[in-house]
């Protein structure tokens, strides 16, 4: 396992890190016993950074990870969680106020059974009604948590990389990391347009969703996936081609992302040991000759065009649902 210093933080994190979204019902049926075993297996493999948040199963992910870490020496791992996104109900889904932010930090620590977090991130901050709430309430509340020793570092986590850059430019507070998802993939590699900037500011870069939240797999995405039908069809065709050639699309997508520069760690939401071991295999040995051939065809035939994305789709839906709920 390769390790990288995460920006200018105290964290020397594994190149692969463990995402906590799969320890909930977001990506299918949740099985606690299987999840606990998988977390332990990830730690034994050399993974030392775990990523979670209250949104994932409305606390299920944090509680599960907390149970798995109960007997693990605290100095042997780093952990990041989030504030800002909480409930499934639209009316309580987002809250970036100072009061809720502080309560969120304390609740997360309680669920994890920890005294402090290495990293706390503002989750999907583009959903805030006013970005000034982030600047004047959320960040100051997190700075207070840092001063109290509850949190070591503050980060941003959002789909909109440009907005995270703007926040960093506008605030005088120390932002240590950014987390981007589905922006370092075969169909959208725009994270590379920003990594040099973040690195120049001493900010650690965390990437998530190498398969675009399941789009770039032979199995395909969950029904809730926000991508357009056009994107889904393109990815389905790539998947069908991979199946015809006896290749798993997720391996090709993972290798592509792991080959990108200036990314400190890649958050992976493993469902089982097979996915973990396959990704470790790619990290250590790369693709075989057949997979390389198929990847070249997949890139040229299905993804040789402008970036494909769903920018703004979820935000527009959230605002429309919120108006109805009010």
PDB file of C-alpha atoms in Angstrom:
ATOM      1  CA  UNK A   1       0.000   0.000   0.000  1.00  0.00           C
ATOM      2  CA  UNK A   2       1.245   3.451  -0.887  1.00  0.00           C
ATOM      3  CA  UNK A   3       0.732   6.305   1.588  1.00  0.00           C
ATOM      4  CA  UNK A   4       0.484  10.042   0.949  1.00  0.00           C
ATOM      5  CA  UNK A   5       0.469  13.042   3.260  1.00  0.00           C
ATOM      6  CA  UNK A   6      -2.993  14.602   2.998  1.00  0.00           C
ATOM      7  CA  UNK A   7      -2.189  18.210   2.147  1.00  0.00           C
ATOM      8  CA  UNK A   8      -0.562  19.856   5.168  1.00  0.00           C
ATOM      9  CA  UNK A   9      -2.447  17.789   7.717  1.00  0.00           C
ATOM     10  CA  UNK A  10      -1.042  15.310  10.243  1.00  0.00           C
ATOM     11  CA  UNK A  11      -2.469  12.456   8.183  1.00  0.00           C
ATOM     12  CA  UNK A  12      -0.365  10.103   6.074  1.00  0.00           C
ATOM     13  CA  UNK A  13      -3.192   8.233   4.425  1.00  0.00           C
ATOM     14  CA  UNK A  14      -3.364   5.066   2.362  1.00  0.00           C
ATOM     15  CA  UNK A  15      -3.846   5.504  -1.382  1.00  0.00           C
ATOM     16  CA  UNK A  16      -7.040   3.467  -1.072  1.00  0.00           C
ATOM     17  CA  UNK A  17      -9.417   4.463   1.705  1.00  0.00           C
ATOM     18  CA  UNK A  18     -12.688   2.988   2.902  1.00  0.00           C
ATOM     19  CA  UNK A  19     -15.969   4.740   2.170  1.00  0.00           C
ATOM     20  CA  UNK A  20     -18.829   4.308   4.609  1.00  0.00           C
ATOM     21  CA  UNK A  21     -21.820   4.743   2.287  1.00  0.00           C
ATOM     22  CA  UNK A  22     -22.012   0.991   1.719  1.00  0.00           C
ATOM     23  CA  UNK A  23     -22.554   0.453   5.446  1.00  0.00           C
ATOM     24  CA  UNK A  24     -26.157   1.529   4.989  1.00  0.00           C
ATOM     25  CA  UNK A  25     -29.026   0.738   2.626  1.00  0.00           C
ATOM     26  CA  UNK A  26     -27.943   3.270  -0.019  1.00  0.00           C
ATOM     27  CA  UNK A  27     -26.341   0.668  -2.285  1.00  0.00           C
ATOM     28  CA  UNK A  28     -28.525  -2.303  -1.398  1.00  0.00           C
ATOM     29  CA  UNK A  29     -29.310  -4.458   1.614  1.00  0.00           C
ATOM     30  CA  UNK A  30     -27.238  -3.660   4.695  1.00  0.00           C
ATOM     31  CA  UNK A  31     -25.694  -6.568   6.616  1.00  0.00           C
ATOM     32  CA  UNK A  32     -23.985  -5.510   9.827  1.00  0.00           C
ATOM     33  CA  UNK A  33     -21.954  -8.673  10.469  1.00  0.00           C
ATOM     34  CA  UNK A  34     -20.617  -8.718   6.911  1.00  0.00           C
ATOM     35  CA  UNK A  35     -19.803  -5.004   7.173  1.00  0.00           C
ATOM     36  CA  UNK A  36     -17.888  -5.439  10.423  1.00  0.00           C
ATOM     37  CA  UNK A  37     -15.789  -8.212   8.888  1.00  0.00           C
ATOM     38  CA  UNK A  38     -15.108  -6.155   5.768  1.00  0.00           C
ATOM     39  CA  UNK A  39     -13.914  -3.159   7.801  1.00  0.00           C
ATOM     40  CA  UNK A  40     -11.466  -5.372   9.666  1.00  0.00           C
ATOM     41  CA  UNK A  41     -10.240  -6.872   6.404  1.00  0.00           C
ATOM     42  CA  UNK A  42      -9.667  -3.408   4.960  1.00  0.00           C
ATOM     43  CA  UNK A  43      -7.594  -2.409   7.986  1.00  0.00           C
ATOM     44  CA  UNK A  44      -5.496  -5.577   7.659  1.00  0.00           C
ATOM     45  CA  UNK A  45      -4.876  -4.770   3.983  1.00  0.00           C
ATOM     46  CA  UNK A  46      -3.161  -1.510   4.915  1.00  0.00           C
ATOM     47  CA  UNK A  47      -6.064   0.903   4.538  1.00  0.00           C
ATOM     48  CA  UNK A  48      -5.776   3.460   7.328  1.00  0.00           C
ATOM     49  CA  UNK A  49      -8.307   6.165   6.384  1.00  0.00           C
ATOM     50  CA  UNK A  50     -12.059   5.675   6.798  1.00  0.00           C
ATOM     51  CA  UNK A  51     -14.657   8.068   5.423  1.00  0.00           C
ATOM     52  CA  UNK A  52     -18.218   8.250   6.769  1.00  0.00           C
ATOM     53  CA  UNK A  53     -21.051  10.650   7.593  1.00  0.00           C
ATOM     54  CA  UNK A  54     -24.478  10.849   9.273  1.00  0.00           C
ATOM     55  CA  UNK A  55     -26.268  10.895   5.895  1.00  0.00           C
ATOM     56  CA  UNK A  56     -25.236   7.302   5.197  1.00  0.00           C
ATOM     57  CA  UNK A  57     -28.099   5.357   6.710  1.00  0.00           C
ATOM     58  CA  UNK A  58     -28.900   8.269   9.031  1.00  0.00           C
ATOM     59  CA  UNK A  59     -26.190   7.157  11.438  1.00  0.00           C
ATOM     60  CA  UNK A  60     -25.974   3.478  10.490  1.00  0.00           C
ATOM     61  CA  UNK A  61     -22.578   3.869   8.821  1.00  0.00           C
ATOM     62  CA  UNK A  62     -21.045   5.761  11.742  1.00  0.00           C
ATOM     63  CA  UNK A  63     -22.378   3.290  14.313  1.00  0.00           C
ATOM     64  CA  UNK A  64     -21.131   0.304  12.291  1.00  0.00           C
ATOM     65  CA  UNK A  65     -17.666   1.759  11.824  1.00  0.00           C
ATOM     66  CA  UNK A  66     -17.581   2.683  15.506  1.00  0.00           C
ATOM     67  CA  UNK A  67     -18.301  -0.930  16.482  1.00  0.00           C
ATOM     68  CA  UNK A  68     -15.620  -2.219  14.115  1.00  0.00           C
ATOM     69  CA  UNK A  69     -13.020   0.166  15.549  1.00  0.00           C
ATOM     70  CA  UNK A  70     -13.835  -0.467  19.207  1.00  0.00           C
ATOM     71  CA  UNK A  71     -10.757  -2.610  19.862  1.00  0.00           C
ATOM     72  CA  UNK A  72      -8.512  -1.009  17.227  1.00  0.00           C
ATOM     73  CA  UNK A  73      -5.720   1.271  18.551  1.00  0.00           C
ATOM     74  CA  UNK A  74      -6.741   4.869  17.832  1.00  0.00           C
ATOM     75  CA  UNK A  75      -3.294   5.849  16.566  1.00  0.00           C
ATOM     76  CA  UNK A  76      -3.437   3.181  13.827  1.00  0.00           C
ATOM     77  CA  UNK A  77      -6.113   4.852  11.683  1.00  0.00           C
ATOM     78  CA  UNK A  78      -7.532   8.203  10.594  1.00  0.00           C
ATOM     79  CA  UNK A  79     -11.220   8.934  10.240  1.00  0.00           C
ATOM     80  CA  UNK A  80     -13.245  11.628   8.552  1.00  0.00           C
ATOM     81  CA  UNK A  81     -16.941  12.363   8.862  1.00  0.00           C
ATOM     82  CA  UNK A  82     -19.293  15.126   7.771  1.00  0.00           C
ATOM     83  CA  UNK A  83     -21.834  17.735   8.806  1.00  0.00           C
ATOM     84  CA  UNK A  84     -24.604  19.437   6.856  1.00  0.00           C
ATOM     85  CA  UNK A  85     -26.550  16.544   5.322  1.00  0.00           C
ATOM     86  CA  UNK A  86     -28.646  14.403   7.639  1.00  0.00           C
ATOM     87  CA  UNK A  87     -32.193  13.190   7.012  1.00  0.00           C
ATOM     88  CA  UNK A  88     -34.067  11.555   4.110  1.00  0.00           C
ATOM     89  CA  UNK A  89     -37.029  13.893   4.581  1.00  0.00           C
ATOM     90  CA  UNK A  90     -36.481  16.990   2.440  1.00  0.00           C
ATOM     91  CA  UNK A  91     -37.437  19.292   5.318  1.00  0.00           C
ATOM     92  CA  UNK A  92     -34.598  18.027   7.495  1.00  0.00           C
ATOM     93  CA  UNK A  93     -32.140  16.862   4.877  1.00  0.00           C
ATOM     94  CA  UNK A  94     -29.774  19.837   5.074  1.00  0.00           C
ATOM     95  CA  UNK A  95     -28.910  22.143   7.956  1.00  0.00           C
ATOM     96  CA  UNK A  96     -25.728  24.206   7.897  1.00  0.00           C
ATOM     97  CA  UNK A  97     -26.516  26.396  10.900  1.00  0.00           C
ATOM     98  CA  UNK A  98     -23.930  26.819  13.644  1.00  0.00           C
ATOM     99  CA  UNK A  99     -26.173  25.147  16.213  1.00  0.00           C
ATOM    100  CA  UNK A 100     -26.887  22.078  14.072  1.00  0.00           C
ATOM    101  CA  UNK A 101     -23.250  21.855  13.006  1.00  0.00           C
ATOM    102  CA  UNK A 102     -22.019  21.648  16.581  1.00  0.00           C
ATOM    103  CA  UNK A 103     -24.722  19.132  17.459  1.00  0.00           C
ATOM    104  CA  UNK A 104     -23.724  17.127  14.378  1.00  0.00           C
ATOM    105  CA  UNK A 105     -20.102  16.903  15.474  1.00  0.00           C
ATOM    106  CA  UNK A 106     -21.067  15.735  18.959  1.00  0.00           C
ATOM    107  CA  UNK A 107     -23.562  13.176  17.620  1.00  0.00           C
ATOM    108  CA  UNK A 108     -20.987  11.769  15.211  1.00  0.00           C
ATOM    109  CA  UNK A 109     -18.415  11.375  17.980  1.00  0.00           C
ATOM    110  CA  UNK A 110     -20.998   9.585  20.096  1.00  0.00           C
ATOM    111  CA  UNK A 111     -21.990   7.175  17.315  1.00  0.00           C
ATOM    112  CA  UNK A 112     -18.355   6.418  16.503  1.00  0.00           C
ATOM    113  CA  UNK A 113     -17.410   6.115  20.178  1.00  0.00           C
ATOM    114  CA  UNK A 114     -14.448   8.478  19.712  1.00  0.00           C
ATOM    115  CA  UNK A 115     -13.029  11.492  21.523  1.00  0.00           C
ATOM    116  CA  UNK A 116     -11.953  13.296  18.361  1.00  0.00           C
ATOM    117  CA  UNK A 117     -12.177  13.234  14.571  1.00  0.00           C
ATOM    118  CA  UNK A 118      -9.176  13.650  12.316  1.00  0.00           C
ATOM    119  CA  UNK A 119     -11.303  15.392   9.686  1.00  0.00           C
ATOM    120  CA  UNK A 120     -14.774  16.899   9.543  1.00  0.00           C
ATOM    121  CA  UNK A 121     -16.168  17.942   6.164  1.00  0.00           C
ATOM    122  CA  UNK A 122     -19.069  20.132   5.109  1.00  0.00           C
ATOM    123  CA  UNK A 123     -21.221  17.731   3.115  1.00  0.00           C
ATOM    124  CA  UNK A 124     -22.796  18.879  -0.172  1.00  0.00           C
ATOM    125  CA  UNK A 125     -22.478  22.552   0.704  1.00  0.00           C
ATOM    126  CA  UNK A 126     -23.911  23.577  -2.682  1.00  0.00           C
ATOM    127  CA  UNK A 127     -27.346  22.713  -1.213  1.00  0.00           C
ATOM    128  CA  UNK A 128     -27.139  25.578   1.296  1.00  0.00           C
ATOM    129  CA  UNK A 129     -29.820  28.237   0.793  1.00  0.00           C
ATOM    130  CA  UNK A 130     -27.129  30.910   0.988  1.00  0.00           C
ATOM    131  CA  UNK A 131     -23.396  30.328   0.762  1.00  0.00           C
ATOM    132  CA  UNK A 132     -22.929  32.950   3.479  1.00  0.00           C
ATOM    133  CA  UNK A 133     -24.338  30.393   5.914  1.00  0.00           C
ATOM    134  CA  UNK A 134     -21.318  28.224   5.163  1.00  0.00           C
ATOM    135  CA  UNK A 135     -18.914  31.138   5.613  1.00  0.00           C
ATOM    136  CA  UNK A 136     -20.510  32.728   8.677  1.00  0.00           C
ATOM    137  CA  UNK A 137     -22.000  29.778  10.560  1.00  0.00           C
ATOM    138  CA  UNK A 138     -20.787  26.333   9.480  1.00  0.00           C
ATOM    139  CA  UNK A 139     -17.075  27.045   9.221  1.00  0.00           C
ATOM    140  CA  UNK A 140     -16.879  29.108  12.452  1.00  0.00           C
ATOM    141  CA  UNK A 141     -18.729  26.336  14.336  1.00  0.00           C
ATOM    142  CA  UNK A 142     -16.200  23.805  13.046  1.00  0.00           C
ATOM    143  CA  UNK A 143     -13.323  26.101  13.991  1.00  0.00           C
ATOM    144  CA  UNK A 144     -14.702  26.119  17.528  1.00  0.00           C
ATOM    145  CA  UNK A 145     -14.722  22.308  17.483  1.00  0.00           C
ATOM    146  CA  UNK A 146     -11.076  22.386  16.377  1.00  0.00           C
ATOM    147  CA  UNK A 147     -10.166  24.753  19.219  1.00  0.00           C
ATOM    148  CA  UNK A 148     -11.795  22.339  21.683  1.00  0.00           C
ATOM    149  CA  UNK A 149      -9.849  19.349  20.352  1.00  0.00           C
ATOM    150  CA  UNK A 150     -12.964  17.605  19.035  1.00  0.00           C
ATOM    151  CA  UNK A 151     -11.745  17.890  15.449  1.00  0.00           C
ATOM    152  CA  UNK A 152      -8.268  18.277  13.972  1.00  0.00           C
ATOM    153  CA  UNK A 153      -8.966  19.404  10.397  1.00  0.00           C
ATOM    154  CA  UNK A 154     -11.782  20.972   8.360  1.00  0.00           C
ATOM    155  CA  UNK A 155     -12.624  19.958   4.794  1.00  0.00           C
ATOM    156  CA  UNK A 156     -15.168  20.526   2.032  1.00  0.00           C
ATOM    157  CA  UNK A 157     -17.067  17.747   0.240  1.00  0.00           C
ATOM    158  CA  UNK A 158     -19.172  18.556  -2.798  1.00  0.00           C
ATOM    159  CA  UNK A 159     -19.934  17.645  -6.392  1.00  0.00           C
ATOM    160  CA  UNK A 160     -19.244  21.242  -7.483  1.00  0.00           C
ATOM    161  CA  UNK A 161     -15.452  21.556  -7.478  1.00  0.00           C
ATOM    162  CA  UNK A 162     -15.582  25.183  -8.607  1.00  0.00           C
ATOM    163  CA  UNK A 163     -17.737  26.097  -5.623  1.00  0.00           C
ATOM    164  CA  UNK A 164     -15.254  24.481  -3.236  1.00  0.00           C
ATOM    165  CA  UNK A 165     -12.495  26.536  -4.826  1.00  0.00           C
ATOM    166  CA  UNK A 166     -14.596  29.701  -4.391  1.00  0.00           C
ATOM    167  CA  UNK A 167     -15.169  28.950  -0.690  1.00  0.00           C
ATOM    168  CA  UNK A 168     -11.441  28.489  -0.192  1.00  0.00           C
ATOM    169  CA  UNK A 169     -10.831  31.841  -1.882  1.00  0.00           C
ATOM    170  CA  UNK A 170     -13.444  33.647   0.207  1.00  0.00           C
ATOM    171  CA  UNK A 171     -12.746  32.336   3.700  1.00  0.00           C
ATOM    172  CA  UNK A 172      -9.832  33.266   5.961  1.00  0.00           C
ATOM    173  CA  UNK A 173     -10.310  29.989   7.814  1.00  0.00           C
ATOM    174  CA  UNK A 174      -8.029  27.020   7.290  1.00  0.00           C
ATOM    175  CA  UNK A 175      -9.524  24.491   4.889  1.00  0.00           C
ATOM    176  CA  UNK A 176      -7.309  21.404   4.878  1.00  0.00           C
ATOM    177  CA  UNK A 177      -8.980  19.085   2.346  1.00  0.00           C
ATOM    178  CA  UNK A 178     -11.483  18.815  -0.468  1.00  0.00           C
ATOM    179  CA  UNK A 179     -13.459  15.720  -1.398  1.00  0.00           C
ATOM    180  CA  UNK A 180     -14.723  15.391  -4.970  1.00  0.00           C
ATOM    181  CA  UNK A 181     -16.828  12.535  -6.302  1.00  0.00           C
ATOM    182  CA  UNK A 182     -17.541  11.204  -9.797  1.00  0.00           C
ATOM    183  CA  UNK A 183     -15.176  13.811 -11.226  1.00  0.00           C
ATOM    184  CA  UNK A 184     -12.220  11.499 -11.783  1.00  0.00           C
ATOM    185  CA  UNK A 185     -13.813   8.895 -14.022  1.00  0.00           C
ATOM    186  CA  UNK A 186     -13.768   7.582 -17.568  1.00  0.00           C
ATOM    187  CA  UNK A 187     -16.729   9.813 -18.445  1.00  0.00           C
ATOM    188  CA  UNK A 188     -15.770  12.945 -16.476  1.00  0.00           C
ATOM    189  CA  UNK A 189     -12.192  13.716 -15.451  1.00  0.00           C
ATOM    190  CA  UNK A 190     -12.597  17.393 -14.576  1.00  0.00           C
ATOM    191  CA  UNK A 191     -11.006  17.028 -11.147  1.00  0.00           C
ATOM    192  CA  UNK A 192      -7.656  17.261 -12.925  1.00  0.00           C
ATOM    193  CA  UNK A 193      -8.521  20.860 -13.871  1.00  0.00           C
ATOM    194  CA  UNK A 194      -8.349  21.788 -10.179  1.00  0.00           C
ATOM    195  CA  UNK A 195      -5.759  19.576  -8.484  1.00  0.00           C
ATOM    196  CA  UNK A 196      -2.812  21.882  -9.173  1.00  0.00           C
ATOM    197  CA  UNK A 197      -4.684  24.769  -7.579  1.00  0.00           C
ATOM    198  CA  UNK A 198      -5.527  22.770  -4.467  1.00  0.00           C
ATOM    199  CA  UNK A 199      -1.978  21.494  -4.199  1.00  0.00           C
ATOM    200  CA  UNK A 200      -0.634  25.052  -4.491  1.00  0.00           C
ATOM    201  CA  UNK A 201      -2.748  25.965  -1.454  1.00  0.00           C
ATOM    202  CA  UNK A 202      -1.518  22.992   0.553  1.00  0.00           C
ATOM    203  CA  UNK A 203      -4.946  21.362   0.430  1.00  0.00           C
ATOM    204  CA  UNK A 204      -5.298  17.590   0.405  1.00  0.00           C
ATOM    205  CA  UNK A 205      -7.297  16.047  -2.439  1.00  0.00           C
ATOM    206  CA  UNK A 206      -9.678  13.178  -1.707  1.00  0.00           C
ATOM    207  CA  UNK A 207     -11.413  11.480  -4.615  1.00  0.00           C
ATOM    208  CA  UNK A 208     -14.488   9.275  -4.363  1.00  0.00           C
ATOM    209  CA  UNK A 209     -16.706   7.237  -6.676  1.00  0.00           C
ATOM    210  CA  UNK A 210     -14.214   5.854  -9.196  1.00  0.00           C
ATOM    211  CA  UNK A 211     -17.069   4.013 -10.895  1.00  0.00           C
ATOM    212  CA  UNK A 212     -19.385   7.027 -10.900  1.00  0.00           C
ATOM    213  CA  UNK A 213     -21.536   5.530  -8.109  1.00  0.00           C
ATOM    214  CA  UNK A 214     -21.983   2.267  -9.977  1.00  0.00           C
ATOM    215  CA  UNK A 215     -22.362   3.541 -13.537  1.00  0.00           C
ATOM    216  CA  UNK A 216     -19.021   2.082 -14.585  1.00  0.00           C
ATOM    217  CA  UNK A 217     -19.663  -1.495 -13.495  1.00  0.00           C
ATOM    218  CA  UNK A 218     -21.015  -4.558 -15.233  1.00  0.00           C
ATOM    219  CA  UNK A 219     -23.825  -4.648 -12.672  1.00  0.00           C
ATOM    220  CA  UNK A 220     -24.899  -1.051 -13.267  1.00  0.00           C
ATOM    221  CA  UNK A 221     -26.123   1.708 -10.918  1.00  0.00           C
ATOM    222  CA  UNK A 222     -28.883   1.799  -8.337  1.00  0.00           C
ATOM    223  CA  UNK A 223     -32.343   2.978  -9.510  1.00  0.00           C
ATOM    224  CA  UNK A 224     -31.928   6.315  -7.701  1.00  0.00           C
ATOM    225  CA  UNK A 225     -28.840   7.330  -9.699  1.00  0.00           C
ATOM    226  CA  UNK A 226     -29.262  10.957 -10.891  1.00  0.00           C
ATOM    227  CA  UNK A 227     -27.496  10.578 -14.254  1.00  0.00           C
ATOM    228  CA  UNK A 228     -29.506  11.159 -17.418  1.00  0.00           C
ATOM    229  CA  UNK A 229     -30.747   8.288 -19.568  1.00  0.00           C
ATOM    230  CA  UNK A 230     -28.147   9.222 -22.182  1.00  0.00           C
ATOM    231  CA  UNK A 231     -25.293   8.744 -19.715  1.00  0.00           C
ATOM    232  CA  UNK A 232     -26.771   5.521 -18.393  1.00  0.00           C
ATOM    233  CA  UNK A 233     -27.198   4.112 -21.899  1.00  0.00           C
ATOM    234  CA  UNK A 234     -23.614   5.004 -22.812  1.00  0.00           C
ATOM    235  CA  UNK A 235     -22.329   3.256 -19.693  1.00  0.00           C
ATOM    236  CA  UNK A 236     -24.617   0.253 -20.312  1.00  0.00           C
ATOM    237  CA  UNK A 237     -23.148  -0.140 -23.788  1.00  0.00           C
ATOM    238  CA  UNK A 238     -19.633   0.003 -22.356  1.00  0.00           C
ATOM    239  CA  UNK A 239     -20.643  -2.602 -19.789  1.00  0.00           C
ATOM    240  CA  UNK A 240     -22.142  -4.867 -22.458  1.00  0.00           C
ATOM    241  CA  UNK A 241     -18.930  -4.673 -24.472  1.00  0.00           C
ATOM    242  CA  UNK A 242     -16.916  -5.602 -21.385  1.00  0.00           C
ATOM    243  CA  UNK A 243     -19.170  -8.563 -20.659  1.00  0.00           C
ATOM    244  CA  UNK A 244     -18.793  -9.796 -24.242  1.00  0.00           C
ATOM    245  CA  UNK A 245     -15.030  -9.785 -23.715  1.00  0.00           C
ATOM    246  CA  UNK A 246     -15.070 -11.328 -20.234  1.00  0.00           C
ATOM    247  CA  UNK A 247     -13.867  -8.158 -18.530  1.00  0.00           C
ATOM    248  CA  UNK A 248     -15.272  -6.249 -15.534  1.00  0.00           C
ATOM    249  CA  UNK A 249     -15.807  -2.575 -16.379  1.00  0.00           C
ATOM    250  CA  UNK A 250     -15.230  -1.559 -12.747  1.00  0.00           C
ATOM    251  CA  UNK A 251     -11.618  -2.783 -12.957  1.00  0.00           C
ATOM    252  CA  UNK A 252     -10.969  -0.650 -16.037  1.00  0.00           C
ATOM    253  CA  UNK A 253     -12.590   2.384 -14.421  1.00  0.00           C
ATOM    254  CA  UNK A 254     -10.627   1.893 -11.208  1.00  0.00           C
ATOM    255  CA  UNK A 255      -7.307   1.587 -13.017  1.00  0.00           C
ATOM    256  CA  UNK A 256      -8.014   4.765 -15.005  1.00  0.00           C
ATOM    257  CA  UNK A 257      -8.743   6.741 -11.846  1.00  0.00           C
ATOM    258  CA  UNK A 258      -5.859   5.308  -9.843  1.00  0.00           C
ATOM    259  CA  UNK A 259      -3.536   6.418 -12.659  1.00  0.00           C
ATOM    260  CA  UNK A 260      -4.510  10.095 -12.283  1.00  0.00           C
ATOM    261  CA  UNK A 261      -1.931  12.386 -10.605  1.00  0.00           C
ATOM    262  CA  UNK A 262      -2.232  14.718  -7.593  1.00  0.00           C
ATOM    263  CA  UNK A 263      -4.872  12.722  -5.716  1.00  0.00           C
ATOM    264  CA  UNK A 264      -3.927  11.769  -2.162  1.00  0.00           C
ATOM    265  CA  UNK A 265      -6.463   9.033  -1.519  1.00  0.00           C
ATOM    266  CA  UNK A 266      -9.335   7.325  -3.311  1.00  0.00           C
ATOM    267  CA  UNK A 267     -12.422   6.563  -1.233  1.00  0.00           C
ATOM    268  CA  UNK A 268     -13.809   3.162  -2.206  1.00  0.00           C
ATOM    269  CA  UNK A 269     -17.210   1.881  -1.127  1.00  0.00           C
ATOM    270  CA  UNK A 270     -16.471  -1.836  -1.100  1.00  0.00           C
ATOM    271  CA  UNK A 271     -19.457  -4.176  -0.878  1.00  0.00           C
ATOM    272  CA  UNK A 272     -17.473  -7.331  -0.180  1.00  0.00           C
ATOM    273  CA  UNK A 273     -14.030  -8.925  -0.069  1.00  0.00           C
ATOM    274  CA  UNK A 274     -14.028  -9.620  -3.805  1.00  0.00           C
ATOM    275  CA  UNK A 275     -14.285  -5.911  -4.619  1.00  0.00           C
ATOM    276  CA  UNK A 276     -11.601  -5.069  -2.060  1.00  0.00           C
ATOM    277  CA  UNK A 277      -9.193  -7.695  -3.360  1.00  0.00           C
ATOM    278  CA  UNK A 278      -9.827  -6.783  -7.001  1.00  0.00           C
ATOM    279  CA  UNK A 279      -9.019  -3.133  -6.313  1.00  0.00           C
ATOM    280  CA  UNK A 280      -5.909  -4.056  -4.334  1.00  0.00           C
ATOM    281  CA  UNK A 281      -4.849  -6.240  -7.256  1.00  0.00           C
ATOM    282  CA  UNK A 282      -5.254  -3.338  -9.689  1.00  0.00           C
ATOM    283  CA  UNK A 283      -3.306  -1.041  -7.385  1.00  0.00           C
ATOM    284  CA  UNK A 284      -0.401  -3.486  -7.167  1.00  0.00           C
ATOM    285  CA  UNK A 285      -0.330  -5.138 -10.588  1.00  0.00           C
ATOM    286  CA  UNK A 286      -2.407  -2.977 -12.933  1.00  0.00           C
ATOM    287  CA  UNK A 287      -4.482  -4.466 -15.742  1.00  0.00           C
ATOM    288  CA  UNK A 288      -3.672  -7.571 -17.732  1.00  0.00           C
ATOM    289  CA  UNK A 289      -3.094  -7.436 -21.484  1.00  0.00           C
ATOM    290  CA  UNK A 290      -6.695  -8.253 -22.369  1.00  0.00           C
ATOM    291  CA  UNK A 291      -8.054  -5.601 -20.019  1.00  0.00           C
ATOM    292  CA  UNK A 292      -5.746  -2.977 -21.497  1.00  0.00           C
ATOM    293  CA  UNK A 293      -7.028  -3.789 -24.988  1.00  0.00           C
ATOM    294  CA  UNK A 294     -10.654  -3.572 -23.884  1.00  0.00           C
ATOM    295  CA  UNK A 295     -10.024  -0.301 -22.021  1.00  0.00           C
ATOM    296  CA  UNK A 296      -8.602   1.300 -25.154  1.00  0.00           C
ATOM    297  CA  UNK A 297     -11.717   0.361 -27.101  1.00  0.00           C
ATOM    298  CA  UNK A 298     -14.041   1.480 -24.309  1.00  0.00           C
ATOM    299  CA  UNK A 299     -12.359   4.881 -24.078  1.00  0.00           C
ATOM    300  CA  UNK A 300     -12.386   5.486 -27.821  1.00  0.00           C
ATOM    301  CA  UNK A 301     -15.828   4.060 -28.556  1.00  0.00           C
ATOM    302  CA  UNK A 302     -17.919   5.173 -25.580  1.00  0.00           C
ATOM    303  CA  UNK A 303     -16.171   8.002 -23.723  1.00  0.00           C
ATOM    304  CA  UNK A 304     -14.180   9.915 -26.347  1.00  0.00           C
ATOM    305  CA  UNK A 305     -16.272  13.083 -26.060  1.00  0.00           C
ATOM    306  CA  UNK A 306     -17.052  16.010 -23.775  1.00  0.00           C
ATOM    307  CA  UNK A 307     -17.385  15.174 -20.059  1.00  0.00           C
ATOM    308  CA  UNK A 308     -20.706  13.560 -19.187  1.00  0.00           C
ATOM    309  CA  UNK A 309     -22.215  14.677 -15.891  1.00  0.00           C
ATOM    310  CA  UNK A 310     -25.376  15.478 -13.948  1.00  0.00           C
ATOM    311  CA  UNK A 311     -24.350  18.905 -12.649  1.00  0.00           C
ATOM    312  CA  UNK A 312     -27.246  20.620 -10.919  1.00  0.00           C
ATOM    313  CA  UNK A 313     -29.777  17.816 -11.404  1.00  0.00           C
ATOM    314  CA  UNK A 314     -30.007  16.835  -7.732  1.00  0.00           C
ATOM    315  CA  UNK A 315     -29.970  20.451  -6.568  1.00  0.00           C
ATOM    316  CA  UNK A 316     -32.907  21.404  -8.794  1.00  0.00           C
ATOM    317  CA  UNK A 317     -34.883  18.377  -7.624  1.00  0.00           C
ATOM    318  CA  UNK A 318     -34.146  19.169  -3.974  1.00  0.00           C
ATOM    319  CA  UNK A 319     -35.321  22.767  -4.328  1.00  0.00           C
ATOM    320  CA  UNK A 320     -38.492  21.692  -6.111  1.00  0.00           C
ATOM    321  CA  UNK A 321     -39.247  19.057  -3.461  1.00  0.00           C
ATOM    322  CA  UNK A 322     -38.541  21.586  -0.719  1.00  0.00           C
ATOM    323  CA  UNK A 323     -41.062  24.035  -2.124  1.00  0.00           C
ATOM    324  CA  UNK A 324     -43.699  21.310  -2.193  1.00  0.00           C
ATOM    325  CA  UNK A 325     -42.856  20.276   1.366  1.00  0.00           C
ATOM    326  CA  UNK A 326     -43.192  23.849   2.609  1.00  0.00           C
TER     327      UNK A 326
END
